[in-house]
mmCIF file of C-alpha atoms in Angstrom:
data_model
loop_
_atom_site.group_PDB
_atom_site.id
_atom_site.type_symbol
_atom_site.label_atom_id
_atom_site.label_comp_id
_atom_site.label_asym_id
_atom_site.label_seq_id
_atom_site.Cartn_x
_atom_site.Cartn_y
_atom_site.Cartn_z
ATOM 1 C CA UNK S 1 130.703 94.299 99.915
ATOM 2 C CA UNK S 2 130.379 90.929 98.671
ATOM 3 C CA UNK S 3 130.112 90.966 94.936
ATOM 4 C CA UNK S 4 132.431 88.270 93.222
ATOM 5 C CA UNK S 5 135.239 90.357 91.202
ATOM 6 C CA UNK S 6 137.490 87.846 88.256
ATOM 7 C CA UNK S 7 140.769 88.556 89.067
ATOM 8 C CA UNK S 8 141.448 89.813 85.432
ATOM 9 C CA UNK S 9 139.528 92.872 86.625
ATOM 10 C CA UNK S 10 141.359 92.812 90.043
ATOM 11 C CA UNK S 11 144.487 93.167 88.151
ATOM 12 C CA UNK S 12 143.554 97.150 86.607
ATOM 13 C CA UNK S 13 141.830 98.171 90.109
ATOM 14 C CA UNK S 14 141.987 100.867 90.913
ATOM 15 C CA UNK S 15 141.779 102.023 86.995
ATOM 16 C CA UNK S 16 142.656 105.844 86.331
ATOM 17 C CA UNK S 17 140.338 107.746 84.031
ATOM 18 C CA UNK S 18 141.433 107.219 80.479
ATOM 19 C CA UNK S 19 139.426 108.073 77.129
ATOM 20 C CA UNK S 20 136.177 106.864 75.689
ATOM 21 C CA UNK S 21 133.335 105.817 77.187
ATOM 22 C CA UNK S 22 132.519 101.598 76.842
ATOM 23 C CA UNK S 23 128.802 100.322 76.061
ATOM 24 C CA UNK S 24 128.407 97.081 77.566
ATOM 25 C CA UNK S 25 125.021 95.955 77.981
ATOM 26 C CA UNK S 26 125.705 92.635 78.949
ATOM 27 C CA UNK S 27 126.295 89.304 77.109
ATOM 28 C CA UNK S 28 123.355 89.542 75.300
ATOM 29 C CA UNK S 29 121.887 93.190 74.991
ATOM 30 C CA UNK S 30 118.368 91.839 75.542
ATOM 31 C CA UNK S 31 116.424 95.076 74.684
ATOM 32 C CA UNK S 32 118.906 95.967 72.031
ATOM 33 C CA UNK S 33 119.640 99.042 73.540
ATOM 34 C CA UNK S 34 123.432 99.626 73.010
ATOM 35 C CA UNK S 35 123.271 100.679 69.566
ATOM 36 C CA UNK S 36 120.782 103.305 70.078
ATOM 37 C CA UNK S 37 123.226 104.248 73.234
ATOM 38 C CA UNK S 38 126.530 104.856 71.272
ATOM 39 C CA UNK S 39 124.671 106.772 68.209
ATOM 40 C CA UNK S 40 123.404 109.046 71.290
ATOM 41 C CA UNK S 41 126.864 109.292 73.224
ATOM 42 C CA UNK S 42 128.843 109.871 69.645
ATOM 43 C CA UNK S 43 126.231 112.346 68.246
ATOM 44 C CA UNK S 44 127.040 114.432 71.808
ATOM 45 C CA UNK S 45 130.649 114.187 70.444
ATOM 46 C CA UNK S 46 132.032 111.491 72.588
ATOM 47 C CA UNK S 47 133.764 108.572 71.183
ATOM 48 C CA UNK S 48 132.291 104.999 72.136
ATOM 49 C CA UNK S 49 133.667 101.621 72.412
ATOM 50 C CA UNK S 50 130.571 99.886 71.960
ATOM 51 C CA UNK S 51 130.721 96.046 73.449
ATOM 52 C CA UNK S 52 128.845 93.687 71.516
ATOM 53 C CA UNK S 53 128.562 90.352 73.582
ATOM 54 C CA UNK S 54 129.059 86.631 72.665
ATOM 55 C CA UNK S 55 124.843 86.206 72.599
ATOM 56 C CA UNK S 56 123.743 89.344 71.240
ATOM 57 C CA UNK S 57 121.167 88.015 68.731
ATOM 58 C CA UNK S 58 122.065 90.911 65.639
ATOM 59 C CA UNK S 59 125.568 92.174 64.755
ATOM 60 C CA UNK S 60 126.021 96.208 65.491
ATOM 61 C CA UNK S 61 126.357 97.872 62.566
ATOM 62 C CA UNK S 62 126.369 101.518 63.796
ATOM 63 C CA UNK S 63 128.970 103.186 60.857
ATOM 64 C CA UNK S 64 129.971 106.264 62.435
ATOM 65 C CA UNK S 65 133.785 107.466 63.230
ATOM 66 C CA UNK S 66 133.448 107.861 66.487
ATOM 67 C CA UNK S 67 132.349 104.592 67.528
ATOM 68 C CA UNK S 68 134.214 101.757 67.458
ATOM 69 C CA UNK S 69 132.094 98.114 67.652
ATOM 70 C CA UNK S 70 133.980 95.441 69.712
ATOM 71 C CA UNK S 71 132.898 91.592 68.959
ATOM 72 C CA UNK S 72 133.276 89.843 71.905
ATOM 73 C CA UNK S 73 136.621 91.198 72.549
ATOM 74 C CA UNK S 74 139.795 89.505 73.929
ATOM 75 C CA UNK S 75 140.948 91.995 75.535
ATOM 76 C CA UNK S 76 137.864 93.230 77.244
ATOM 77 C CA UNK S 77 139.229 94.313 81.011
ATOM 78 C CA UNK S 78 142.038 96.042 79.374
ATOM 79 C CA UNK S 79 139.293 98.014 77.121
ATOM 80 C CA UNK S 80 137.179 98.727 80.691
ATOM 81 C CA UNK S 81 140.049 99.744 82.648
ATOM 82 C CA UNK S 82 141.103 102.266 79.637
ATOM 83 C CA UNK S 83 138.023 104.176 79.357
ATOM 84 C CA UNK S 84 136.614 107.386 80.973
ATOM 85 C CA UNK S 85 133.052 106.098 82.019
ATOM 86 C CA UNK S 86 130.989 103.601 80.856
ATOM 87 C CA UNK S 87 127.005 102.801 80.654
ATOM 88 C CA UNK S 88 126.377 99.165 81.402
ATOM 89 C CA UNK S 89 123.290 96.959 82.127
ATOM 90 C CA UNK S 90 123.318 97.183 86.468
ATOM 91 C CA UNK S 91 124.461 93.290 86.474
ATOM 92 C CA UNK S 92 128.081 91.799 86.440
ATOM 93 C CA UNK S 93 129.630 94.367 84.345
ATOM 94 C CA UNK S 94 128.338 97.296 86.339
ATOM 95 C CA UNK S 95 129.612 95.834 89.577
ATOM 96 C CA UNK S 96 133.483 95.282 87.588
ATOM 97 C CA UNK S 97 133.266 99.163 86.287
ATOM 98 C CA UNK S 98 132.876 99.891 89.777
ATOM 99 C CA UNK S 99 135.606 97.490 91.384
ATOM 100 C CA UNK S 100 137.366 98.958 88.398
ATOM 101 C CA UNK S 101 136.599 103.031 89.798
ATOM 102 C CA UNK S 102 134.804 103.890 86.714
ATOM 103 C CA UNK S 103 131.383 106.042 86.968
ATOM 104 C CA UNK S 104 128.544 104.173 85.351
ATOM 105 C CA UNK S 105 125.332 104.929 84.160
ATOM 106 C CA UNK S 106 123.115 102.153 84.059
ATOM 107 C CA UNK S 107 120.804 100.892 81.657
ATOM 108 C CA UNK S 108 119.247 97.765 83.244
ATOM 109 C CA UNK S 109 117.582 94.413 81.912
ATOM 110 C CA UNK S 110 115.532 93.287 84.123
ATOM 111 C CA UNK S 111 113.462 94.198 87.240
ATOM 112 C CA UNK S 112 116.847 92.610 89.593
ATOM 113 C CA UNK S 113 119.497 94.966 87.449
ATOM 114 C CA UNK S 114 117.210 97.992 88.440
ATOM 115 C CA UNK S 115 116.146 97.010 91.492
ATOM 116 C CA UNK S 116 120.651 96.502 92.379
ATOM 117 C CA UNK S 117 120.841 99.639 90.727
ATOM 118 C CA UNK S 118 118.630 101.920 92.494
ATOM 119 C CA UNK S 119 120.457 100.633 95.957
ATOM 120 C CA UNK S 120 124.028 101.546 94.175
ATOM 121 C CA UNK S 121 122.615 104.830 92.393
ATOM 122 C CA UNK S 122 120.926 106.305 96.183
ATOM 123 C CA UNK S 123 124.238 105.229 97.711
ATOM 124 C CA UNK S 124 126.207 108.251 94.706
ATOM 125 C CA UNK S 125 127.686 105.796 93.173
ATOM 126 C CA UNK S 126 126.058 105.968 89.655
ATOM 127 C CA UNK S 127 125.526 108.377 87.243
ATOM 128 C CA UNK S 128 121.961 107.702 86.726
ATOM 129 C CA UNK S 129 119.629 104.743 85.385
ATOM 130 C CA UNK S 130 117.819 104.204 82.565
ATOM 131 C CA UNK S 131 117.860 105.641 78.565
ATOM 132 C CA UNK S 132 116.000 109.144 79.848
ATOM 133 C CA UNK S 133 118.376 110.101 81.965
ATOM 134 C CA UNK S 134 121.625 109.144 80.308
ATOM 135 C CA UNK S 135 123.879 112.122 79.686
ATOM 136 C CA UNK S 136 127.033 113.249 79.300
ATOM 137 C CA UNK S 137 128.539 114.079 83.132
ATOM 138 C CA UNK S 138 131.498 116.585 83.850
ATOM 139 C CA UNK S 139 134.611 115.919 84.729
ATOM 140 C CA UNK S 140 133.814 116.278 88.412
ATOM 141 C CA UNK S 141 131.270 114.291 88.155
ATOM 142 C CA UNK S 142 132.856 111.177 86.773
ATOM 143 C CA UNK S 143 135.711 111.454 89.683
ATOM 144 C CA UNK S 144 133.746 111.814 92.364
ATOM 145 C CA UNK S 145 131.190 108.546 91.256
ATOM 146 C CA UNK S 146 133.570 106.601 90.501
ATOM 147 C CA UNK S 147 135.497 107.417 93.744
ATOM 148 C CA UNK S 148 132.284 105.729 95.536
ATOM 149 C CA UNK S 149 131.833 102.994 93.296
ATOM 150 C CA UNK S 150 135.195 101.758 93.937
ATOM 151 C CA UNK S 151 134.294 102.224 97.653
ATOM 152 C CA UNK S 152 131.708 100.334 97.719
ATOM 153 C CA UNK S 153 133.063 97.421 95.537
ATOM 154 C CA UNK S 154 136.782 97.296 96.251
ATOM 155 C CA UNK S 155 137.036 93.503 94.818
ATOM 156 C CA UNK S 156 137.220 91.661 98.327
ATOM 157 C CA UNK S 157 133.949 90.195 98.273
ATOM 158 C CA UNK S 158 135.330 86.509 97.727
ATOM 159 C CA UNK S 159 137.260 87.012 101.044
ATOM 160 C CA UNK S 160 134.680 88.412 102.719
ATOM 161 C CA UNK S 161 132.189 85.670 102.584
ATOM 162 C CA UNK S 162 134.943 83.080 102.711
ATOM 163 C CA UNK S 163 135.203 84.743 106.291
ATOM 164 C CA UNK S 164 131.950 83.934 107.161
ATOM 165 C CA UNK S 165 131.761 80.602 105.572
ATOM 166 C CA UNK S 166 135.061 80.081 107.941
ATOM 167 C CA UNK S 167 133.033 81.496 110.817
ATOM 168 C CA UNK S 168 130.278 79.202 110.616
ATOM 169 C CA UNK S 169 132.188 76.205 110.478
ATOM 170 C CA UNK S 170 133.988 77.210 113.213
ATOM 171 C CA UNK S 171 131.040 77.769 115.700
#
C-alpha cells in the first residue's frame, strides 16, 4: 500500500491483457538470468520482449524469432502495459507490473527481492518465484493474479504516506 508508482506507469493503470510476455530483470540483470528466461518462454512457444537494462554488463544476443531484445527502451511503460504477463526481478519493476494489473512471476536478485516476493506471492498475487517454477500459466490464471496485484498496488502509495507525514506534523 505504499510502494512509490512514476506516474508514466500511473498513466496505463489499470493495463488490459495484451500480447507477449516482457523479461525485465532489472537495470542490471545481475545473475544474467533473462536470456536463459526468454529462450525458455519462446521454446514453450510464447513470444518475449526481452528488456535488457541500461547496466546490464553483456549485450543479449538470443537470435530466435520469437523474441524480440529491447536496449534500454524509450518506450518502456508503453511495452509493460502492452503485454500479457511478465517475469521480473521482485524489485521496482515487479511492484509497476502490478500497479500496472499484470501477473508476474518473479525471478529475484537478492535476499530483499525474495524476501518482498514471498509476502506478495502468499498474498495470490504472483505467479510463482524463482527459475524452477517459472511456467507458462492459463488464461485464468493470468486474470485472476493480476486482478490481486493491482489490488494490492493500486499506485496511491505517494498519497498514502504523504497522509501520514501530514498526520504527524499535525499532532
Amino acid at each position: 500500500e505504499y510502494a512509490i508508482i512514476r506516474s508514466e506507469i500511473r498513466q496505463f493503470s489499470p493495463a488490459p491483457i495484451g500480447s507477449g510476455i516482457v523479461v525485465m530483470i532489472g537495470g542490471s540483470d545481475l545473475n544474467q538470468v533473462g536470456e536463459s528466461i526468454a529462450l525458455r518462454l519462446a521454446d514453450a512457444g510464447k513470444y518475449v520482449y526481452l528488456v535488457q537494462g541500461p547496466v546490464t554488463n553483456e549485450n543479449y544476443a538470443v537470435g530466435l524469432p520469437n523474441v524480440t531484445v529491447l536496449r534500454d527502451p524509450k518506450n518502456l511503460e508503453s511495452c509493460m502495459a502492452s503485454c500479457e504477463w511478465a517475469v521480473t526481478n521482485g524489485g521496482g519493476s515487479m511492484m509497476e507490473m502490478m500497479c500496472l494489473g499484470k501477473a508476474v512471476h518473479v525471478v529475484p536478485q537478492t535476499n530483499d527481492e525474495l524476501l518482498l516476493a514471498q509476502i506478495v506471492f502468499n498474498k495470490g498475487a504472483l505467479l510463482g518465484i524463482g527459475l524452477d517454477s517459472l511456467r507458462v500459466p492459463c488464461s485464468e490464471e493470468i486474470v485472476e493474479v493480476g486482478k490481486r496485484a493491482r489490488e494490492l498496488v493500486d499506485g496511491r502509495g505517494v498519497d498514502r504516506i504523504i497522509r501520514l507525514i501530514n498526520r504527524i506534523y499535525s499532532d
